[in-house]
Each structure stands twice: as structure tokens, then as C-alpha cells.
């Protein structure tokens, strides 16, 4: 994996290390007998996919079946055993086929030096900026991409972008001269369809990220409007290094997938300081109902801390006084992403 062009912040969990520890714990606890049985099941699934690729079976059918098998194996094996199986899958010859998919390949190789970078999101958003990356793939790679970019988890990611746009526009409608803060903003693609931004209804939209390359894209895409790129990290937020003022909406749409509960609570407490009375804090997390988790953790090398509605409430309860807020926890339309909307009572 290449080194990033900036200093990684361990509190941002932009490497997989914290998520890895939270997901798998002590891998020495894997029972040898159970590991052997589970490895046998894994090899059957991998060999089946490999043979089907060689026989030119429809790639979408192959990858869909493989993803289903990996999801079920991950669920049944337990964290310690599953962790031991991940490198076995990654080193299997079937990887040579799967890595032709530009989505899988970008995630696994991490050209920006960390997991879940903004270009990866553009790839599964099917954003026009990723067209050249897709075009450079093999025909097989593009066929696999048609499946991976339309899997439920990817569809949920695109819907998340739309939900963020809706929140920004509603905030602008409810609060004249609204002020917005996006934490770990990536390329801020939700800005592209915002009517509030187009009609100059926002006072400012602060886009905070620790990757200068992402911020350069944000700056290039938003000349002369209310968007204000700011370089900053979770460590900097927790250390109170940024005097950002207060906002009507603060949101973190893709960051909590990498944060343990203690760090997530600390971050929300800090974000809460930025929310003015009557404003909202919104955070999102891929849910534990996704079915692509096994494929993501093996062939994409993209482990996420998955959560359900109760987990989201746990973070909120540890962060703020429940008597001072209104809380709305909800799922996206296919339940692959869960959201917590926290309103600060005036």
C-alpha cells in the first residue's frame, strides 16, 4: 500500500487498524479445529468461483454467489476464525479475476494510502470523475464492476449522498443564511445537487478533511460559492485546534464506520459544541444488515465497523443529555446504512 501524501491521524482511523481491532479482537483465540473446517468451506467457495471464471460463466452471477458465501462464512465462523481466513482468500488465484474490477482493485491497492478514500466513493457513486478509471478496466473488470457498484451497499452509498443533499437543502429552508459543517467531507459530492448552494441560500458550508488532495477537488468543484474547504482531522477536532464557530447542521457521513465507540462518543461531544440551539448533528454508519461484508473485508481489504440502530443510540447516549435533544434513528431504503439525527433543543 502506498504511503499517503499527508500524515495519517490515528484518531481518524483512516487506516484499517482500529476497525480491524474492533472487528476481530484477539485472533489467537481461533480454535484450530473450527478454523480448519471453515477454511475448507472457504476453499470450496473460492474454487467454485475460480472454475466458473475460467468457464466464462456470467461474472455477475459468480460474484453475487461468492459474496453470499463469504457473508455466510463470516457470520458463522466468528471473528477470530474469520480473521485467519482473510489472507487465505486474498492469496487465492480467483483474486486475479476479481482485481480486474476497478472498484475492488482501488479499494485493495489504496492508491491514496488509506481505506475508503474519496475517489473510491466516486467509483461506487458512478460519478463522472471516475469514468476514466472504469474505462481503463478490462471487459471482465467492467462486468464485475456492474455488479459491485450496484450491490445493495453501493446503492445505499449513493442514496446517502442524496440524503445529505436533502438535509442541507432543508436546513437552508428552515434557517435563513444557514451554516453547514461536513466532517471528513471527501469530495463533497452532495454539494453538486444542492439547490440551496445553487441559489446562494447558504452563508457558508465548511468542508473539513485531512486529505489535501480531497480538499483540492472540493475547491476546484466549488469556485465562488459558499463552500469553504478546511484542512483538519479528528485529532485536531478533539484537541480543539479549530475555531469554526457554530452551525445549523453538522454531519459526518462516512467517518463513524471506522470509529470505535469511545472515539465516536468523544467526536460527537466535540461536534455538539458546533451545533447551535435548534440545529442538528447527523451521522451515518453502514449497518450490520449488509450482505457484502465478507467480500469487502477479503478482496477489497475494506473492513468497516458495522452498526445497528441500538449501536447508534449507544453513541448518542454516551455523548449528550437525552433530555436536551430529539433523536431520530432511521435506516436508508434498503437498510444497508443507518442514520442518527440529533436535534439540539432550543
CSV table of C-alpha atoms in Angstrom, one decimal:
chain,number,residue,atom,x,y,z
A,1,UNK,CA,0.0,0.0,0.0
A,2,UNK,CA,1.5,3.4,-0.9
A,3,UNK,CA,2.1,6.0,1.8
A,4,UNK,CA,-0.3,8.9,1.8
A,5,UNK,CA,0.9,12.3,0.9
A,6,UNK,CA,0.0,13.6,4.4
A,7,UNK,CA,0.4,12.4,7.9
A,8,UNK,CA,-2.2,9.9,8.9
A,9,UNK,CA,-4.2,10.7,12.1
A,10,UNK,CA,-4.7,7.5,14.1
A,11,UNK,CA,-7.8,9.0,15.7
A,12,UNK,CA,-9.4,9.4,12.3
A,13,UNK,CA,-9.0,5.6,11.8
A,14,UNK,CA,-8.3,6.2,8.2
A,15,UNK,CA,-6.1,3.2,8.2
A,16,UNK,CA,-7.9,-0.1,8.9
A,17,UNK,CA,-6.1,-0.7,12.2
A,18,UNK,CA,-8.7,0.5,14.7
A,19,UNK,CA,-11.6,-1.1,12.7
A,20,UNK,CA,-9.5,-4.3,12.5
A,21,UNK,CA,-9.0,-4.5,16.3
A,22,UNK,CA,-12.7,-3.7,16.9
A,23,UNK,CA,-13.9,-6.3,14.4
A,24,UNK,CA,-11.6,-9.2,15.2
A,25,UNK,CA,-10.2,-8.7,18.7
A,26,UNK,CA,-7.7,-11.4,19.8
A,27,UNK,CA,-7.1,-13.6,16.7
A,28,UNK,CA,-5.1,-16.0,18.9
A,29,UNK,CA,-8.4,-17.2,20.2
A,30,UNK,CA,-9.3,-19.0,17.0
A,31,UNK,CA,-9.9,-22.7,17.6
A,32,UNK,CA,-7.7,-24.8,15.2
A,33,UNK,CA,-10.4,-27.4,14.5
A,34,UNK,CA,-13.0,-24.8,13.7
A,35,UNK,CA,-10.5,-22.8,11.6
A,36,UNK,CA,-9.7,-25.9,9.6
A,37,UNK,CA,-13.4,-26.7,8.9
A,38,UNK,CA,-14.1,-23.0,8.0
A,39,UNK,CA,-11.1,-22.9,5.7
A,40,UNK,CA,-12.5,-26.0,3.9
A,41,UNK,CA,-15.8,-24.2,3.3
A,42,UNK,CA,-13.9,-21.1,2.1
A,43,UNK,CA,-11.8,-23.1,-0.4
A,44,UNK,CA,-14.9,-24.7,-1.8
A,45,UNK,CA,-16.4,-21.3,-2.5
A,46,UNK,CA,-13.2,-19.9,-3.9
A,47,UNK,CA,-12.6,-22.9,-6.2
A,48,UNK,CA,-16.1,-22.8,-7.5
A,49,UNK,CA,-15.8,-19.1,-8.4
A,50,UNK,CA,-12.4,-19.7,-9.9
A,51,UNK,CA,-13.6,-22.5,-12.1
A,52,UNK,CA,-16.7,-20.5,-13.2
A,53,UNK,CA,-14.5,-17.6,-14.3
A,54,UNK,CA,-12.4,-20.0,-16.4
A,55,UNK,CA,-15.6,-21.3,-17.9
A,56,UNK,CA,-16.9,-17.8,-18.8
A,57,UNK,CA,-19.9,-18.0,-16.6
A,58,UNK,CA,-21.7,-14.7,-16.2
A,59,UNK,CA,-19.4,-12.6,-13.9
A,60,UNK,CA,-22.3,-11.0,-12.0
A,61,UNK,CA,-23.6,-14.5,-11.1
A,62,UNK,CA,-20.2,-15.6,-10.0
A,63,UNK,CA,-19.5,-12.6,-7.8
A,64,UNK,CA,-23.0,-12.5,-6.3
A,65,UNK,CA,-22.7,-16.1,-5.3
A,66,UNK,CA,-19.2,-15.7,-3.9
A,67,UNK,CA,-20.3,-12.6,-1.9
A,68,UNK,CA,-23.2,-14.5,-0.4
A,69,UNK,CA,-20.9,-17.4,0.5
A,70,UNK,CA,-18.4,-15.1,2.1
A,71,UNK,CA,-21.1,-13.3,4.1
A,72,UNK,CA,-22.4,-16.5,5.5
A,73,UNK,CA,-19.0,-17.8,6.3
A,74,UNK,CA,-18.1,-14.6,8.0
A,75,UNK,CA,-21.3,-14.8,10.1
A,76,UNK,CA,-20.8,-18.5,11.1
A,77,UNK,CA,-17.1,-18.6,11.6
A,78,UNK,CA,-16.8,-16.0,14.3
A,79,UNK,CA,-14.4,-13.0,14.4
A,80,UNK,CA,-11.1,-14.9,15.3
A,81,UNK,CA,-11.6,-17.6,12.7
A,82,UNK,CA,-12.7,-15.2,10.0
A,83,UNK,CA,-9.7,-13.0,10.6
A,84,UNK,CA,-7.5,-16.1,9.9
A,85,UNK,CA,-9.4,-16.8,6.7
A,86,UNK,CA,-9.0,-13.3,5.1
A,87,UNK,CA,-5.4,-13.7,3.9
A,88,UNK,CA,-6.3,-17.2,2.6
A,89,UNK,CA,-9.0,-15.7,0.4
A,90,UNK,CA,-6.8,-12.8,-0.7
A,91,UNK,CA,-4.0,-15.1,-1.8
A,92,UNK,CA,-6.3,-17.4,-3.9
A,93,UNK,CA,-5.9,-17.3,-7.7
A,94,UNK,CA,-9.5,-16.1,-8.0
A,95,UNK,CA,-8.2,-12.7,-6.9
A,96,UNK,CA,-6.6,-12.3,-10.3
A,97,UNK,CA,-10.1,-12.1,-11.8
A,98,UNK,CA,-11.7,-10.0,-9.0
A,99,UNK,CA,-9.0,-7.4,-9.0
A,100,UNK,CA,-9.9,-6.6,-12.6
A,101,UNK,CA,-12.9,-4.8,-11.2
A,102,UNK,CA,-11.8,-1.2,-10.7
A,103,UNK,CA,-13.9,-0.8,-7.5
A,104,UNK,CA,-12.3,-3.9,-5.9
A,105,UNK,CA,-8.8,-3.0,-7.2
A,106,UNK,CA,-8.9,0.6,-6.0
A,107,UNK,CA,-10.1,-0.5,-2.6
A,108,UNK,CA,-7.5,-3.2,-2.2
A,109,UNK,CA,-4.5,-1.3,-3.5
A,110,UNK,CA,-5.4,2.0,-1.8
A,111,UNK,CA,-3.6,4.5,-4.1
A,112,UNK,CA,-4.3,7.3,-1.7
A,113,UNK,CA,-2.8,5.4,1.1
A,114,UNK,CA,-5.8,4.6,3.2
A,115,UNK,CA,-9.2,2.8,3.1
A,116,UNK,CA,-12.4,4.4,1.9
A,117,UNK,CA,-10.8,7.5,0.2
A,118,UNK,CA,-12.9,10.0,-1.8
A,119,UNK,CA,-12.0,8.5,-5.2
A,120,UNK,CA,-13.2,5.1,-4.0
A,121,UNK,CA,-16.6,6.8,-3.2
A,122,UNK,CA,-16.6,8.4,-6.6
A,123,UNK,CA,-16.2,4.9,-8.2
A,124,UNK,CA,-19.2,3.4,-6.4
A,125,UNK,CA,-21.2,6.6,-6.7
A,126,UNK,CA,-20.7,6.0,-10.5
A,127,UNK,CA,-19.6,9.6,-10.6
A,128,UNK,CA,-18.4,11.0,-13.9
A,129,UNK,CA,-14.9,11.8,-12.5
A,130,UNK,CA,-14.3,8.0,-12.2
A,131,UNK,CA,-15.2,7.3,-15.9
A,132,UNK,CA,-11.6,7.1,-17.0
A,133,UNK,CA,-10.8,4.6,-14.2
A,134,UNK,CA,-13.7,2.4,-15.3
A,135,UNK,CA,-12.8,2.7,-19.0
A,136,UNK,CA,-9.3,1.5,-18.3
A,137,UNK,CA,-10.5,-1.8,-16.8
A,138,UNK,CA,-10.8,-5.0,-18.8
A,139,UNK,CA,-14.1,-6.1,-20.2
A,140,UNK,CA,-14.3,-8.6,-17.4
A,141,UNK,CA,-13.5,-6.0,-14.8
A,142,UNK,CA,-16.3,-3.7,-16.1
A,143,UNK,CA,-18.7,-6.6,-15.9
A,144,UNK,CA,-17.8,-7.3,-12.3
A,145,UNK,CA,-18.0,-3.6,-11.6
A,146,UNK,CA,-21.5,-3.6,-12.9
A,147,UNK,CA,-22.3,-6.0,-10.0
A,148,UNK,CA,-20.2,-4.5,-7.2
A,149,UNK,CA,-21.3,-0.9,-8.0
A,150,UNK,CA,-24.9,-1.9,-7.9
A,151,UNK,CA,-24.8,-4.2,-4.9
A,152,UNK,CA,-27.1,-3.0,-2.1
A,153,UNK,CA,-24.3,-1.5,-0.1
A,154,UNK,CA,-23.2,0.7,-3.1
A,155,UNK,CA,-26.8,1.7,-3.8
A,156,UNK,CA,-27.1,2.7,-0.2
A,157,UNK,CA,-24.0,4.8,-0.5
A,158,UNK,CA,-25.4,6.7,-3.4
A,159,UNK,CA,-28.7,7.2,-1.5
A,160,UNK,CA,-26.6,8.5,1.4
A,161,UNK,CA,-25.3,11.3,-0.8
A,162,UNK,CA,-28.9,12.2,-1.8
A,163,UNK,CA,-30.0,12.2,1.8
A,164,UNK,CA,-27.1,14.6,2.7
A,165,UNK,CA,-28.2,16.9,-0.1
A,166,UNK,CA,-31.8,16.9,1.2
A,167,UNK,CA,-30.6,17.7,4.8
A,168,UNK,CA,-28.6,20.6,3.6
A,169,UNK,CA,-31.4,22.0,1.5
A,170,UNK,CA,-34.0,21.5,4.3
A,171,UNK,CA,-31.6,23.2,6.7
A,172,UNK,CA,-31.4,26.2,4.3
A,173,UNK,CA,-35.2,26.3,4.1
A,174,UNK,CA,-35.6,26.3,7.8
A,175,UNK,CA,-32.7,28.6,8.7
A,176,UNK,CA,-32.0,31.8,6.7
A,177,UNK,CA,-28.3,32.2,6.0
A,178,UNK,CA,-27.7,28.6,7.2
A,179,UNK,CA,-24.3,27.4,8.1
A,180,UNK,CA,-23.2,23.8,7.4
A,181,UNK,CA,-20.2,21.7,8.6
A,182,UNK,CA,-19.2,18.5,6.9
A,183,UNK,CA,-16.6,16.4,8.8
A,184,UNK,CA,-14.4,14.1,6.7
A,185,UNK,CA,-16.0,15.6,3.6
A,186,UNK,CA,-14.2,13.7,0.9
A,187,UNK,CA,-15.1,15.3,-2.4
A,188,UNK,CA,-18.3,16.7,-1.0
A,189,UNK,CA,-20.3,15.3,-3.9
A,190,UNK,CA,-23.6,16.1,-2.1
A,191,UNK,CA,-23.0,19.7,-2.9
A,192,UNK,CA,-23.4,19.1,-6.7
A,193,UNK,CA,-27.2,18.7,-6.5
A,194,UNK,CA,-27.9,21.2,-3.7
A,195,UNK,CA,-30.5,23.7,-4.6
A,196,UNK,CA,-29.5,25.8,-1.6
A,197,UNK,CA,-26.0,26.1,-2.8
A,198,UNK,CA,-27.0,26.9,-6.4
A,199,UNK,CA,-29.4,29.7,-5.2
A,200,UNK,CA,-26.9,31.2,-2.7
A,201,UNK,CA,-29.1,30.3,0.2
A,202,UNK,CA,-26.2,29.3,2.5
A,203,UNK,CA,-24.0,31.6,4.4
A,204,UNK,CA,-21.2,29.0,4.5
A,205,UNK,CA,-20.6,25.3,4.0
A,206,UNK,CA,-17.4,24.3,5.8
A,207,UNK,CA,-15.9,21.2,4.2
A,208,UNK,CA,-13.3,19.7,6.6
A,209,UNK,CA,-11.0,16.8,5.7
A,210,UNK,CA,-7.4,15.8,6.5
A,211,UNK,CA,-6.6,14.8,2.9
A,212,UNK,CA,-5.3,17.9,0.9
A,213,UNK,CA,-6.0,16.1,-2.4
A,214,UNK,CA,-9.6,15.7,-1.5
A,215,UNK,CA,-9.8,19.3,-0.5
A,216,UNK,CA,-8.2,20.4,-3.8
A,217,UNK,CA,-11.1,18.6,-5.6
A,218,UNK,CA,-13.6,20.3,-3.4
A,219,UNK,CA,-12.0,23.7,-4.1
A,220,UNK,CA,-11.9,23.1,-7.8
A,221,UNK,CA,-15.5,21.9,-7.9
A,222,UNK,CA,-16.9,24.8,-5.9
A,223,UNK,CA,-15.4,28.1,-7.1
A,224,UNK,CA,-17.0,31.3,-5.8
A,225,UNK,CA,-19.8,29.7,-3.8
A,226,UNK,CA,-20.4,29.2,-0.1
A,227,UNK,CA,-18.2,26.1,0.2
A,228,UNK,CA,-15.1,26.7,2.4
A,229,UNK,CA,-12.6,23.8,2.4
A,230,UNK,CA,-10.7,23.5,5.7
A,231,UNK,CA,-7.8,21.0,6.3
A,232,UNK,CA,-8.4,19.3,9.6
A,233,UNK,CA,-8.6,15.9,11.3
A,234,UNK,CA,-10.4,14.1,14.1
A,235,UNK,CA,-7.3,14.6,16.3
A,236,UNK,CA,-7.4,18.3,15.6
A,237,UNK,CA,-11.2,18.4,16.4
A,238,UNK,CA,-10.7,16.5,19.7
A,239,UNK,CA,-7.8,18.8,20.5
A,240,UNK,CA,-9.9,21.9,19.9
A,241,UNK,CA,-7.5,23.2,17.3
A,242,UNK,CA,-10.1,24.7,15.0
A,243,UNK,CA,-12.2,27.7,15.8
A,244,UNK,CA,-15.0,27.0,13.4
A,245,UNK,CA,-17.9,28.7,15.1
A,246,UNK,CA,-21.4,27.3,15.2
A,247,UNK,CA,-23.6,25.7,12.6
A,248,UNK,CA,-27.2,24.8,11.9
A,249,UNK,CA,-26.2,21.4,10.6
A,250,UNK,CA,-23.1,19.3,11.4
A,251,UNK,CA,-22.7,15.9,9.8
A,252,UNK,CA,-20.3,13.1,9.5
A,253,UNK,CA,-21.5,10.7,6.8
A,254,UNK,CA,-18.7,8.2,6.4
A,255,UNK,CA,-16.4,8.6,9.3
A,256,UNK,CA,-18.1,6.5,12.0
A,257,UNK,CA,-17.6,3.3,10.0
A,258,UNK,CA,-14.0,3.5,11.2
A,259,UNK,CA,-14.5,4.7,14.8
A,260,UNK,CA,-14.8,2.7,18.0
A,261,UNK,CA,-17.5,3.7,20.4
A,262,UNK,CA,-15.2,5.7,22.8
A,263,UNK,CA,-13.7,7.7,19.9
A,264,UNK,CA,-17.1,8.1,18.3
A,265,UNK,CA,-18.5,9.4,21.6
A,266,UNK,CA,-15.7,11.9,22.0
A,267,UNK,CA,-16.1,13.1,18.5
A,268,UNK,CA,-19.9,13.6,18.9
A,269,UNK,CA,-19.3,15.6,22.1
A,270,UNK,CA,-16.9,17.9,20.2
A,271,UNK,CA,-19.3,18.2,17.3
A,272,UNK,CA,-22.1,19.0,19.6
A,273,UNK,CA,-20.2,22.2,20.6
A,274,UNK,CA,-20.5,23.3,17.0
A,275,UNK,CA,-24.3,22.8,16.8
A,276,UNK,CA,-26.3,25.9,17.7
A,277,UNK,CA,-29.7,25.6,19.5
A,278,UNK,CA,-32.3,24.3,17.1
A,279,UNK,CA,-29.6,22.8,14.9
A,280,UNK,CA,-28.8,19.1,14.1
A,281,UNK,CA,-25.9,16.7,14.2
A,282,UNK,CA,-26.3,13.8,11.7
A,283,UNK,CA,-24.0,10.8,11.5
A,284,UNK,CA,-24.3,7.7,9.3
A,285,UNK,CA,-22.9,4.2,9.5
A,286,UNK,CA,-23.1,1.1,7.3
A,287,UNK,CA,-25.4,-1.3,9.1
A,288,UNK,CA,-24.9,-4.8,10.3
A,289,UNK,CA,-27.5,-5.9,7.8
A,290,UNK,CA,-25.2,-5.6,4.7
A,291,UNK,CA,-24.5,-8.7,2.8
A,292,UNK,CA,-21.3,-7.6,1.1
A,293,UNK,CA,-19.2,-7.5,4.3
A,294,UNK,CA,-17.3,-10.7,3.6
A,295,UNK,CA,-16.3,-9.6,0.1
A,296,UNK,CA,-15.3,-6.2,1.3
A,297,UNK,CA,-13.1,-7.5,4.1
A,298,UNK,CA,-11.3,-10.0,1.9
A,299,UNK,CA,-11.0,-9.0,-1.7
A,300,UNK,CA,-11.4,-5.2,-1.1
A,301,UNK,CA,-9.4,-5.1,2.1
A,302,UNK,CA,-12.0,-2.7,3.4
A,303,UNK,CA,-13.2,-3.6,7.0
A,304,UNK,CA,-15.9,-1.4,8.5
A,305,UNK,CA,-17.3,-1.3,12.0
A,306,UNK,CA,-20.9,-2.1,11.2
A,307,UNK,CA,-23.7,-0.9,13.5
A,308,UNK,CA,-27.5,-1.1,14.1
A,309,UNK,CA,-30.0,1.3,15.5
A,310,UNK,CA,-29.2,0.4,19.1
A,311,UNK,CA,-25.5,0.9,18.5
A,312,UNK,CA,-26.2,4.4,17.2
A,313,UNK,CA,-28.3,5.2,20.3
A,314,UNK,CA,-25.4,4.0,22.4
A,315,UNK,CA,-23.1,6.6,20.9
A,316,UNK,CA,-25.7,9.3,21.3
A,317,UNK,CA,-26.5,8.3,24.9
A,318,UNK,CA,-22.8,8.4,25.8
A,319,UNK,CA,-22.3,11.8,24.2
A,320,UNK,CA,-25.2,14.1,25.3
A,321,UNK,CA,-28.0,14.5,27.8
A,322,UNK,CA,-31.0,12.8,26.3
A,323,UNK,CA,-33.3,15.4,27.9
A,324,UNK,CA,-31.7,18.1,25.8
A,325,UNK,CA,-32.2,16.5,22.4
A,326,UNK,CA,-34.6,15.0,20.0
A,327,UNK,CA,-33.3,11.8,18.5
A,328,UNK,CA,-34.4,10.1,15.2
A,329,UNK,CA,-32.6,6.9,14.3
A,330,UNK,CA,-33.6,5.6,10.9
A,331,UNK,CA,-32.4,3.3,8.1
A,332,UNK,CA,-32.0,4.1,4.4
A,333,UNK,CA,-34.4,2.5,2.0
A,334,UNK,CA,-32.6,-0.9,1.7
A,335,UNK,CA,-31.4,-0.8,5.4
A,336,UNK,CA,-27.7,-1.0,4.4
A,337,UNK,CA,-26.9,2.3,6.1
A,338,UNK,CA,-28.3,3.6,9.5
A,339,UNK,CA,-28.5,7.2,10.4
A,340,UNK,CA,-28.8,9.2,13.7
A,341,UNK,CA,-30.3,12.7,13.5
A,342,UNK,CA,-29.8,14.5,16.8
A,343,UNK,CA,-31.5,17.9,17.3
A,344,UNK,CA,-30.3,20.3,20.0
A,345,UNK,CA,-33.4,21.6,21.7
A,346,UNK,CA,-33.6,25.4,21.8
